[in-house]
CSV table of C-alpha atoms in Angstrom, one decimal:
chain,number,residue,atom,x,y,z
A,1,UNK,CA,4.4,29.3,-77.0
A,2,UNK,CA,0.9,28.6,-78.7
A,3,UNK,CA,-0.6,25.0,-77.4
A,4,UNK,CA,-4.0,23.3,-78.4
A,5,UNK,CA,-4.9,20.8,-75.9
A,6,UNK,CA,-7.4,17.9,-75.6
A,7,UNK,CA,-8.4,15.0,-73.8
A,8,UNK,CA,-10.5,12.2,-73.3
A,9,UNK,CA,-10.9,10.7,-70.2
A,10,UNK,CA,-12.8,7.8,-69.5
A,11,UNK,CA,-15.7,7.2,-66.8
A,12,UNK,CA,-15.8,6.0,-63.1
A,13,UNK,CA,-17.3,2.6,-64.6
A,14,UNK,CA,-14.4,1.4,-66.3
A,15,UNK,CA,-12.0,2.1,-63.8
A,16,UNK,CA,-11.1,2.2,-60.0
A,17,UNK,CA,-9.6,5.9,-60.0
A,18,UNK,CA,-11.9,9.1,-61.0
A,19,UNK,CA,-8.9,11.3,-62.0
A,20,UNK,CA,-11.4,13.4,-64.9
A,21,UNK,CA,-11.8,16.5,-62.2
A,22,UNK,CA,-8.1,16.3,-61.4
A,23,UNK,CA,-7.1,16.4,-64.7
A,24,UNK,CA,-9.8,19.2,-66.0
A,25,UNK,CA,-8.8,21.5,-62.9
A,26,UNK,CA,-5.4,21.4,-63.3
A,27,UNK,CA,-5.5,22.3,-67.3
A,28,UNK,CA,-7.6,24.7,-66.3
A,29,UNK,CA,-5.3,26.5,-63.9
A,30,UNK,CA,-3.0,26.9,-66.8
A,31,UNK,CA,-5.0,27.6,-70.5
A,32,UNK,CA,-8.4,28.8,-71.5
A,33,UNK,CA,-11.0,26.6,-72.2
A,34,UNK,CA,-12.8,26.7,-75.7
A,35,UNK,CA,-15.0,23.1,-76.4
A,36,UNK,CA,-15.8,20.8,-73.5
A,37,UNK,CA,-12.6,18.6,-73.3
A,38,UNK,CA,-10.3,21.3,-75.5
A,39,UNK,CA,-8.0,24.0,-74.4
A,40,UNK,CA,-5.7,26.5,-76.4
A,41,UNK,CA,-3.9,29.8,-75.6
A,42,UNK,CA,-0.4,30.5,-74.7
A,43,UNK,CA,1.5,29.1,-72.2
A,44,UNK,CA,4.9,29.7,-70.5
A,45,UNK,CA,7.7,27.3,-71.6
A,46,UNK,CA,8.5,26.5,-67.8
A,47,UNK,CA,4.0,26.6,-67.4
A,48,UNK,CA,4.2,23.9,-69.5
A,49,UNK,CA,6.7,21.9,-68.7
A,50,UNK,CA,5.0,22.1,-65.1
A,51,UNK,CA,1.6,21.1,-66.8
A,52,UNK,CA,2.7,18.1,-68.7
A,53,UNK,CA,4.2,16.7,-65.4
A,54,UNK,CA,1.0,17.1,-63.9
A,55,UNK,CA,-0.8,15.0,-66.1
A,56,UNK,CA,1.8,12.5,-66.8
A,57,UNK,CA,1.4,11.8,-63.0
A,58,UNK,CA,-2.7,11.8,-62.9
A,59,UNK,CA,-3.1,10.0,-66.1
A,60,UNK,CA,-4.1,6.4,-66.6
A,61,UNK,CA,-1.7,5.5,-69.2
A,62,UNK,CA,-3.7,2.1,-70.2
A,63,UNK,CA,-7.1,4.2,-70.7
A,64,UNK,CA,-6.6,8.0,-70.6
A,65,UNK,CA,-5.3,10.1,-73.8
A,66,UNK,CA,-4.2,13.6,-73.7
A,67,UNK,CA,-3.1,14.8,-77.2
A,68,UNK,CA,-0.8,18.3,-77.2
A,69,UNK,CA,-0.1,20.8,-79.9
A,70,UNK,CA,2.5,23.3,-79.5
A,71,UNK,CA,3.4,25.7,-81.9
A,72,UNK,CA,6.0,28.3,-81.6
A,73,UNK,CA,5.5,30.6,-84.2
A,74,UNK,CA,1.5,31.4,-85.3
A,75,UNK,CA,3.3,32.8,-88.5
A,76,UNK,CA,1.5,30.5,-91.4
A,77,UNK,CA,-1.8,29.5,-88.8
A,78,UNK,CA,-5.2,30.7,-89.0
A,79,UNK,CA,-8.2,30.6,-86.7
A,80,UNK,CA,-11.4,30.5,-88.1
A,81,UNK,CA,-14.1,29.8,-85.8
A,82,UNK,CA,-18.1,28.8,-87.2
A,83,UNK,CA,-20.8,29.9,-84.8
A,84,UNK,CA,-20.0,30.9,-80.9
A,85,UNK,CA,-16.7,31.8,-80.5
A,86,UNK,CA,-16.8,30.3,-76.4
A,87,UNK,CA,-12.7,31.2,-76.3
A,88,UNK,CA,-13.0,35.4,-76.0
A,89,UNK,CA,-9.9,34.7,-73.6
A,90,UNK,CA,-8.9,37.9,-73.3
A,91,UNK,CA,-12.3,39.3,-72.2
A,92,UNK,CA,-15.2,38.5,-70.2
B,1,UNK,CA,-4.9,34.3,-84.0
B,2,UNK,CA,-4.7,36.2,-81.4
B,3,UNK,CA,-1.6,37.0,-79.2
B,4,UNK,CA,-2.3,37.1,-75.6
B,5,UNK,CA,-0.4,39.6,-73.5
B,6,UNK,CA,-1.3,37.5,-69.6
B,7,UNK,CA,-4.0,40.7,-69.3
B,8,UNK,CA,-7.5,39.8,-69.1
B,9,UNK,CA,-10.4,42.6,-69.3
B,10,UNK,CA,-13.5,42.3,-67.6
B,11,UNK,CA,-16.2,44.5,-69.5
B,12,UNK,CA,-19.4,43.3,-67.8
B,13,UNK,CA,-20.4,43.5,-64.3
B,14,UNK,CA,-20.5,40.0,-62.6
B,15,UNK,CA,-18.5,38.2,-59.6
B,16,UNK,CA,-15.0,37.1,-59.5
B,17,UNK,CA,-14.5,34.3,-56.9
B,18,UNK,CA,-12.1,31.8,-55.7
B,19,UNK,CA,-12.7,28.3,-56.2
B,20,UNK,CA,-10.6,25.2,-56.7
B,21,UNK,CA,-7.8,27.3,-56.6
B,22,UNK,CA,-8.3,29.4,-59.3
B,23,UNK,CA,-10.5,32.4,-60.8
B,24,UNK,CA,-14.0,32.4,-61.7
B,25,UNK,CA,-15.8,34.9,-62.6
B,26,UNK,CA,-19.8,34.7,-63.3
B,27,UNK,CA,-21.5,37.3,-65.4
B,28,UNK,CA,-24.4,39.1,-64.1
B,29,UNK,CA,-27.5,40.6,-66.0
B,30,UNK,CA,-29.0,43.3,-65.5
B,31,UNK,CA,-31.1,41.9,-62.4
B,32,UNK,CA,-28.1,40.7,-60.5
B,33,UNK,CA,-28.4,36.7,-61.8
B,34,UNK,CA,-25.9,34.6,-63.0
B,35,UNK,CA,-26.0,33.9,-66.7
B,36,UNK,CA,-22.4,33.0,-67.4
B,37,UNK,CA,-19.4,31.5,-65.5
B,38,UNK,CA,-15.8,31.6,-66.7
B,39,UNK,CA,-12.9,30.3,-65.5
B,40,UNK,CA,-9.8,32.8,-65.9
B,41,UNK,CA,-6.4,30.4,-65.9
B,42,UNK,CA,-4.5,31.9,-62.9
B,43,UNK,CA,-1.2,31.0,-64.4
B,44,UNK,CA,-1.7,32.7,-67.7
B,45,UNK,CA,-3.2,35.6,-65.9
B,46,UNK,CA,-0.9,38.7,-64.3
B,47,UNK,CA,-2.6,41.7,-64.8
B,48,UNK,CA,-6.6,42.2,-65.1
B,49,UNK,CA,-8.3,45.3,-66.2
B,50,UNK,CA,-11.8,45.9,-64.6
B,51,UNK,CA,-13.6,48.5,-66.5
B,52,UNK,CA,-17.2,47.6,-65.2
B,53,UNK,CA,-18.6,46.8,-61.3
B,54,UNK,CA,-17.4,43.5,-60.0
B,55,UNK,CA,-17.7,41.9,-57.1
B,56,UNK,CA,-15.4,40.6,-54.9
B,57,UNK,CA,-14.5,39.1,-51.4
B,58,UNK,CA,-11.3,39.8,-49.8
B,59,UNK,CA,-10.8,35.6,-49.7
B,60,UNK,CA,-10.7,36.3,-53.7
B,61,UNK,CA,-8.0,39.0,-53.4
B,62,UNK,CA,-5.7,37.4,-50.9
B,63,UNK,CA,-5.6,34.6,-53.6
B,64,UNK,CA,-4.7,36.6,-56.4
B,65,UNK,CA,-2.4,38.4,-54.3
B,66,UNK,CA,-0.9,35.3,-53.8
B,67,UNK,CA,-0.2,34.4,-57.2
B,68,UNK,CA,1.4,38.0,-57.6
B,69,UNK,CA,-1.8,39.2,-60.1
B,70,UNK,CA,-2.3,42.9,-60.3
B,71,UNK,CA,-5.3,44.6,-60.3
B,72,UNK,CA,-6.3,47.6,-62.1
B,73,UNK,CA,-9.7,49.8,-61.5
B,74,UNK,CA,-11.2,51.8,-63.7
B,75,UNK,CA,-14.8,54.1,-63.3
B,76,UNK,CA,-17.8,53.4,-65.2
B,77,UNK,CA,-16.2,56.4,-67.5
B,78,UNK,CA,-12.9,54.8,-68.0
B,79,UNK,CA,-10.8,56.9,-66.4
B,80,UNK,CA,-8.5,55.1,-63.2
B,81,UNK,CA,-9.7,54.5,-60.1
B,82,UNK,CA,-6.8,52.5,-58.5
B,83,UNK,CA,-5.0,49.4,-58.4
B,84,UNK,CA,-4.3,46.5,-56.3
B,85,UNK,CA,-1.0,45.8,-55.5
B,86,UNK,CA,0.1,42.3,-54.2
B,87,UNK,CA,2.0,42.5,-50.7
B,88,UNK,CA,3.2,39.1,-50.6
B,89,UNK,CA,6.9,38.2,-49.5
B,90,UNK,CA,7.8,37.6,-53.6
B,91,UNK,CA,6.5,40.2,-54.8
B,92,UNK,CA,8.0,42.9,-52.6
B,93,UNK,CA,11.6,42.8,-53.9
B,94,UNK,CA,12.3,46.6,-52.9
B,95,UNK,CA,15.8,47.4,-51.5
B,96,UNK,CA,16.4,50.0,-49.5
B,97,UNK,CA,19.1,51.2,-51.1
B,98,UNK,CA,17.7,52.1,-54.2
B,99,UNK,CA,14.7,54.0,-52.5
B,100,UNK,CA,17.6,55.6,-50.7
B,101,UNK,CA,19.1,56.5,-54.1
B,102,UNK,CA,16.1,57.5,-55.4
B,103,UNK,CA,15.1,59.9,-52.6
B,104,UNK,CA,18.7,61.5,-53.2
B,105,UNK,CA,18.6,61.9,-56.9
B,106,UNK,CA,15.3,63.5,-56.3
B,107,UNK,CA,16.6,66.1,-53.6
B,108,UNK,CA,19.5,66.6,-56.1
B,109,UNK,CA,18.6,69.4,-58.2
B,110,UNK,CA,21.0,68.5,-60.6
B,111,UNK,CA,20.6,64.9,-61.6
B,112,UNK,CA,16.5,65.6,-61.3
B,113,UNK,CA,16.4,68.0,-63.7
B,114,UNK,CA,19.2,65.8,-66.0
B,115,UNK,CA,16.9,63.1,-65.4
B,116,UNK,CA,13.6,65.1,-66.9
B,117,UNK,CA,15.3,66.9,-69.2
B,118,UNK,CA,16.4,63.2,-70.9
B,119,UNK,CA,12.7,62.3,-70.4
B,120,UNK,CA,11.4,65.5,-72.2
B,121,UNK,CA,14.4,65.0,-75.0
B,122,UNK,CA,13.3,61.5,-75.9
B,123,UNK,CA,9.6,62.4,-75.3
B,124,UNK,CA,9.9,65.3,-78.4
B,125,UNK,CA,12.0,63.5,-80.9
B,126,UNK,CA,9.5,60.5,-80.3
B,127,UNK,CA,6.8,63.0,-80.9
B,128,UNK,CA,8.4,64.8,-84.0
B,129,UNK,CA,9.3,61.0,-85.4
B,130,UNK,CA,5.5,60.2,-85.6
B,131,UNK,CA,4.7,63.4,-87.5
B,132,UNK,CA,7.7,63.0,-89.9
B,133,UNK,CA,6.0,59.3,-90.0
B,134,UNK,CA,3.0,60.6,-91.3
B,135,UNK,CA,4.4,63.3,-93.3
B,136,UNK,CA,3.9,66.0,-91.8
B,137,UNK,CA,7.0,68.9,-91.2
B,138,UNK,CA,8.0,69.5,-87.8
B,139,UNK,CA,11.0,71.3,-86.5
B,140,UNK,CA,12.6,70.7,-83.2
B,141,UNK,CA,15.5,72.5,-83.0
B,142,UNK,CA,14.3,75.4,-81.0
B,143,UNK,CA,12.7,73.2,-78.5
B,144,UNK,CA,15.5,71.3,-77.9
B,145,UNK,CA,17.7,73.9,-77.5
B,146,UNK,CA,15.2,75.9,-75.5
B,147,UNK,CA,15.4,72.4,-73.1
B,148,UNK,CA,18.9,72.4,-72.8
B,149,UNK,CA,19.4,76.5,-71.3
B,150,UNK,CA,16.5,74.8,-69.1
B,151,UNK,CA,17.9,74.8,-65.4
B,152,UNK,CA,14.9,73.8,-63.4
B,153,UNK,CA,12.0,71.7,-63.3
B,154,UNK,CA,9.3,74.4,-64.2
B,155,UNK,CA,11.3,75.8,-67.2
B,156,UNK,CA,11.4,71.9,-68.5
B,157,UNK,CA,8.0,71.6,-67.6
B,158,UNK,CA,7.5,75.0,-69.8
B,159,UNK,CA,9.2,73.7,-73.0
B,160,UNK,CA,7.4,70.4,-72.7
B,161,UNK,CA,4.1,72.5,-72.7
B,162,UNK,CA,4.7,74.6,-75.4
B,163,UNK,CA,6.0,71.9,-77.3
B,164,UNK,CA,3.1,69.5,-76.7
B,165,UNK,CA,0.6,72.2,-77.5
B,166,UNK,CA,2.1,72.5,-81.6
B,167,UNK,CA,2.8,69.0,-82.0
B,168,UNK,CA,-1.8,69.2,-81.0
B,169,UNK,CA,-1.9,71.5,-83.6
B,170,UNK,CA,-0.2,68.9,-86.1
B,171,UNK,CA,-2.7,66.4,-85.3
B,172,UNK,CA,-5.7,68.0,-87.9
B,173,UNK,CA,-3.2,67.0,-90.8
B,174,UNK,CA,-2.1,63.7,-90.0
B,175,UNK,CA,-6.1,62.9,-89.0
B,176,UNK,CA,-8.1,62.4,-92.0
B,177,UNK,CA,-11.5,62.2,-90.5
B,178,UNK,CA,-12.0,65.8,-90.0
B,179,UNK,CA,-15.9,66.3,-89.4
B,180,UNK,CA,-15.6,64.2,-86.0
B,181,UNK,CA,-12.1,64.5,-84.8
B,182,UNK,CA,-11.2,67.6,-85.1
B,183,UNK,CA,-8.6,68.6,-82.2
B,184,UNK,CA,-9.1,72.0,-81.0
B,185,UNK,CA,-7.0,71.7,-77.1
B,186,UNK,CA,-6.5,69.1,-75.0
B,187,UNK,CA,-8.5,68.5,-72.1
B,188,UNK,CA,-8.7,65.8,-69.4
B,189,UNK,CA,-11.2,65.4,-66.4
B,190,UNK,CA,-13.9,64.9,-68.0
B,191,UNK,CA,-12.3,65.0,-71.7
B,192,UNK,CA,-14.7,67.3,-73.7
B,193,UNK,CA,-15.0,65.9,-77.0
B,194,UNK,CA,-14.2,62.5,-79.0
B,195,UNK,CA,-10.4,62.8,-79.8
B,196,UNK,CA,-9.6,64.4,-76.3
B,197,UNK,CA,-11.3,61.0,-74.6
B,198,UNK,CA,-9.3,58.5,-76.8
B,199,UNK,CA,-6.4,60.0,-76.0
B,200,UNK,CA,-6.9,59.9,-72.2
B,201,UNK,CA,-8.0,56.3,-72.7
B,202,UNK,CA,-5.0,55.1,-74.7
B,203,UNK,CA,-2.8,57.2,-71.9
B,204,UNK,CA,-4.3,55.4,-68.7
B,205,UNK,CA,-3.8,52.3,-70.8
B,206,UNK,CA,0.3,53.0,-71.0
B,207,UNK,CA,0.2,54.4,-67.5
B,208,UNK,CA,-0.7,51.1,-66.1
B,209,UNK,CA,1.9,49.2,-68.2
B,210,UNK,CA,4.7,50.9,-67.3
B,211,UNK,CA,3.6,50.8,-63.6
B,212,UNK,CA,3.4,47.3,-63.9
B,213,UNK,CA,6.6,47.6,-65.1
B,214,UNK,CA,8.0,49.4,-62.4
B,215,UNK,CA,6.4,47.2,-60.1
B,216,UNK,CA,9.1,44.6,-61.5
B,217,UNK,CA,12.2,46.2,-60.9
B,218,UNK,CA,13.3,48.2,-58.0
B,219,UNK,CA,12.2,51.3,-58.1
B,220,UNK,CA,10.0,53.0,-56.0
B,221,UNK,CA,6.6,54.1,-58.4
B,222,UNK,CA,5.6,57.4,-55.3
B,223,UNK,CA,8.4,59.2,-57.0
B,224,UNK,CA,8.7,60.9,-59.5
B,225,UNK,CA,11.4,63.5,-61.6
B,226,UNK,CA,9.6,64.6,-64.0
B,227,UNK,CA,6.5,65.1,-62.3
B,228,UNK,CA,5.7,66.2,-59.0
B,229,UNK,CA,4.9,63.8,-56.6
B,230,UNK,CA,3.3,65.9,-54.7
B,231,UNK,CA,-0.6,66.1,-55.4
B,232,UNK,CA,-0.9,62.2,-56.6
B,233,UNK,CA,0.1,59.0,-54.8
B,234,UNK,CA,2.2,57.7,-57.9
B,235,UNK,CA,4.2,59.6,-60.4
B,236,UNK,CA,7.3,57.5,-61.8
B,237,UNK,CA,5.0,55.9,-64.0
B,238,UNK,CA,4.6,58.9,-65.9
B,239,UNK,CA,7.4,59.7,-66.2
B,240,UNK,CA,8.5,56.1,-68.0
B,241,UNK,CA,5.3,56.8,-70.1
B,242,UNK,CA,5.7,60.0,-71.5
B,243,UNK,CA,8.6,58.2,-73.5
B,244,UNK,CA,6.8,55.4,-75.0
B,245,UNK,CA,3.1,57.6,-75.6
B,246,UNK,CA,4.2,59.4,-78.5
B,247,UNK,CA,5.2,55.2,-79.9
B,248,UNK,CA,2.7,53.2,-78.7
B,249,UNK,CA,-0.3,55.2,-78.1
B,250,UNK,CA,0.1,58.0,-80.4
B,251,UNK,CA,0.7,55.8,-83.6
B,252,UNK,CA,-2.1,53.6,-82.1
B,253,UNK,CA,-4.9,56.5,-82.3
B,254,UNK,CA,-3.3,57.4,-85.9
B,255,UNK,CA,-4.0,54.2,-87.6
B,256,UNK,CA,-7.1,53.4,-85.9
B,257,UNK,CA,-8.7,56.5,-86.7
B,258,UNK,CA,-7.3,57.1,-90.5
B,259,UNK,CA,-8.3,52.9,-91.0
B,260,UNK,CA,-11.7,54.2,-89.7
B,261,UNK,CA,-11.7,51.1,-87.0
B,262,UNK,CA,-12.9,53.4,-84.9
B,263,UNK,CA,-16.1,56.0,-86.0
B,264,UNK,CA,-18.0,58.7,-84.0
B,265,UNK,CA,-20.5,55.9,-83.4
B,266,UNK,CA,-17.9,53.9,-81.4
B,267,UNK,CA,-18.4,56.4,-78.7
B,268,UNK,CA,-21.5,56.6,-75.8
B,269,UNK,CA,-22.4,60.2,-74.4
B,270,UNK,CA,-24.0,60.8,-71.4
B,271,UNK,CA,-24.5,63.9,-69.3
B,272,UNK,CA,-21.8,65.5,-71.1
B,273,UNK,CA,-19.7,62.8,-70.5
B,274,UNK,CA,-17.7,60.6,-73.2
B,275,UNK,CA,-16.8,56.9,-73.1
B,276,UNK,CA,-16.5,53.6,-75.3
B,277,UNK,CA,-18.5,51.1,-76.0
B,278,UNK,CA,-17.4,47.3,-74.8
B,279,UNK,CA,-17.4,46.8,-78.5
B,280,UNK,CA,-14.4,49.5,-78.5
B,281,UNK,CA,-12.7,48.9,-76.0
B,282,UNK,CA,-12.4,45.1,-77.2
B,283,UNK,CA,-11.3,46.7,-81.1
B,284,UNK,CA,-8.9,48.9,-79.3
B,285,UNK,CA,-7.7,46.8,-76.4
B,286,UNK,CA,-6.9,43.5,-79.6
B,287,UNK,CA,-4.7,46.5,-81.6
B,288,UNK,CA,-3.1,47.6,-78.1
B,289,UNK,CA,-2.1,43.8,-77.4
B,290,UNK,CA,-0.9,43.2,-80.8
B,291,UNK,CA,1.1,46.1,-80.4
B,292,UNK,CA,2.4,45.5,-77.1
B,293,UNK,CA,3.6,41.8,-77.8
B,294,UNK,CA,5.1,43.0,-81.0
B,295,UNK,CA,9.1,42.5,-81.1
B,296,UNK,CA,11.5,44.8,-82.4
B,297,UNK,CA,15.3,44.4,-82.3
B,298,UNK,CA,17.6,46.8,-80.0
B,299,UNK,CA,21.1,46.9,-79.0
B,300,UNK,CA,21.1,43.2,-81.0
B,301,UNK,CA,18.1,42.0,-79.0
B,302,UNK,CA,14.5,41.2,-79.9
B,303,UNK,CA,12.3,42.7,-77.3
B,304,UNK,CA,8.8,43.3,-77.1
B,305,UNK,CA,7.6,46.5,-76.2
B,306,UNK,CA,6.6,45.6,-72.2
B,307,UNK,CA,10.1,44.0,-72.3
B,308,UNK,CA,11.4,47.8,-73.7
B,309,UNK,CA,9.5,49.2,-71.2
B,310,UNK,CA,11.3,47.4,-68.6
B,311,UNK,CA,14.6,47.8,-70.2
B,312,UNK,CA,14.3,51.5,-70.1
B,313,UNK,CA,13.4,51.3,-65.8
B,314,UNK,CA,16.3,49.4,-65.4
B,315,UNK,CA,18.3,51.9,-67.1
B,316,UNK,CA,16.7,54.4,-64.7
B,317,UNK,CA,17.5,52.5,-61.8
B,318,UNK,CA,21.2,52.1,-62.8
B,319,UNK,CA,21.5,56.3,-63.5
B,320,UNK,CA,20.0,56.3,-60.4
B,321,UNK,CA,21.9,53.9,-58.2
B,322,UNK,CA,25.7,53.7,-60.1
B,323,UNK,CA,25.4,57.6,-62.0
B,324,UNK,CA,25.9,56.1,-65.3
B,325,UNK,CA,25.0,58.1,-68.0
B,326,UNK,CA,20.7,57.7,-68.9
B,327,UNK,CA,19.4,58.3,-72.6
B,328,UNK,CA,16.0,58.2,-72.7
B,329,UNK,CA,14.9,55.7,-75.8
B,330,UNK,CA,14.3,57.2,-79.0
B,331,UNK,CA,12.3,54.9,-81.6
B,332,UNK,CA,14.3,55.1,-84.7
């Protein structure tokens, strides 16, 4: 399972809770980052099913929004990437 | 896009640490300072490959031991150093029955030899597929008859010899580029020329798959059938990979080199010695990946080739513990 992942979170100011490190840590734990606040590689079904609980707990539904692409066949996708590719996930 | 097979490859020397609960690792120049972290997903990682000198604390490896990640070592030359093997309470799943088992099918002269002659049968029609493959005529009748009057290990390890040494010869017609590969014999530690350190390359690269294979099922990697287990610490391994060589790593060095992805400037010498660039590696490590996270269908079943790989230890392990009948897998 392919899944393209990002978020916005919004500051300390606007809100009592700071949940943007708790959120960014745990997506981190499970995909590969490629832009500042966007994820994508694969993931395990059950991975991700573990993932999206996470977040549904640390969100702050009102403010927060976490969009989610899954795909389960790459068959008719293409990646084409301008400048630095940041997401060489498979080798450092 | 790219298919990701949980491996991750560390080509540049740097630091892996713990932090937040997960894996970073920072890149170091060529004075010893950071230039570049990354953070490796622990949950998408479970096996990494580190091929340059890396740093680490043993805080750092009781985590990764934790989350059941192997690690495999390699020298500045590519060839292995070692691995790290996770001790925690689920990831040693090893009865003691079937090391029992296995330690009697060894001492049994009978079922050992049944067991490599199998291996050896599977490993040539695999071999003689790829040359029919590419066009080229090969005959194994004699060899597989000579395998079958084979009683003992030596005489199998005898017709696997002389086998492996034509099928070598074969190689100068299915390899176009003729000026730089040429294969004359084969030979390992160091590997003298290009085609002889390719090879070894591709070969450590199945090695370590099917022992992280067998690290999945039951069975005890120390010993061997095929192979004696006598001068190195592990030895089931390859066995498992002299079946799936001739498939995955054989075909792998044909296309590559015939395609010309890889070219006599893909390769660093120094002091007589032969390795790969990073650049290289990466090329060959993306068609090894593909390649490995392919899926072809058996016995009804769509199965990737780590998933084959398994398959066929499992079917070890059940000759081994129940007698059934083993067939060593043949790529048709």
């Amino acid at each position: 399972m392919y899944v393209i992942l990002f978020y916005d979170i919004m500051g300390v100011e606007s809100k009592e809770k700071n949940n943007a490190n708790r959120i960014r840590k745990a997506v981190e734990k499970y995909l590969p980052r490629v832009q500042f606040s966007v994820f994508e590689g694969e993931i395990r079904q059950s991975d991700f099913k573990k993932l999206t609980a996470i977040l549904q707990k640390e969100c702050v539904k009102e403010l927060d929004s976490i969009i989610i692409y899954t795909f389960n066949s790459l068959k008719y996708s293409d990646r084409i990437v301008i400048g630095q590719d940041k997401n060489q996930s498979l080798f450092s | 896009m790219q298919k990701n097979d949980r491996a991750h490859f560390i080509l540049n020397s740097g630091r892996l640490r713990r932090q937040d609960n997960n894996i970073y690792f920072d890149k170091y120049d060529d004075e010893m300072s950071v230039v570049a972290t990354k953070i490796l997903p622990i949950n998408a990682v479970d096996e990494i490959y580190i091929l340059a000198k890396v740093d680490m604390d043993s805080y750092t490896m009781a985590f990764l031991a934790d989350n059941n990640v192997l690690l495999h070592i390699f020298s500045p030359y590519q060839s292995f150093r070692g691995n790290f093997f996770p001790n925690t309470s689920n990831s040693v799943n090893k009865s003691g029955f079937v090391l029992l088992q296995q330690l009697r099918s060894f001492d049994d002269e009978i079922k050992r030899s049944y067991i490599a002659r199998e291996i050896t049968r599977a490993h040539i029609l695999n071999d003689a597929l790829n040359c029919k493959r590419h066009g080229v005529k090969f005959d194994t009748n004699p060899h597989i008859s000579a395998l079958e009057v084979a009683k003992t290990i030596p005489e199998i390890m005898a017709v696997e010899g002389s086998f492996q040494k034509l099928y070598y010869e074969e190689w100068n017609e299915i390899i176009s580029n003729q000026k730089s590969f040429k294969f004359t014999v084969r030979s390992k530690r160091p590997p003298a020329d290009k085609i002889n350190s390719f090879i070894s390359y591709v070969n450590t690269r199945i090695y370590n798959v099917c022992l992280s294979e067998i690290y999945k099922t039951e069975l005890d990697p120390r010993i061997g059938f095929l192979h004696e287990p006598n001068y190195r610490s592990l030895s089931l391994h390859l066995d498992l990979a002299e079946i799936f060589k001739p498939i995955l790593g054989d075909t792998l060095i044909f296309s590559m080199l015939n395609k010309k992805e890889i070219t006599a400037k893909d390769f660093e010498t120094n002091a007589g010695r032969i390795k790969f660039t990073n650049d290289a590696v990466q090329k060959i490590e993306m068609k090894m990946i593909s390649k490995l996270t392919d899926q072809i269908e058996v016995g009804g079943q769509k199965l990737t080739w780590r998933q084959i790989i398994r398959r066929e230890a499992n079917r070890l392990k059940k000759c081994i513990c129940e007698n059934a009948p083993y067939e060593g897998f043949v790529y048709k």
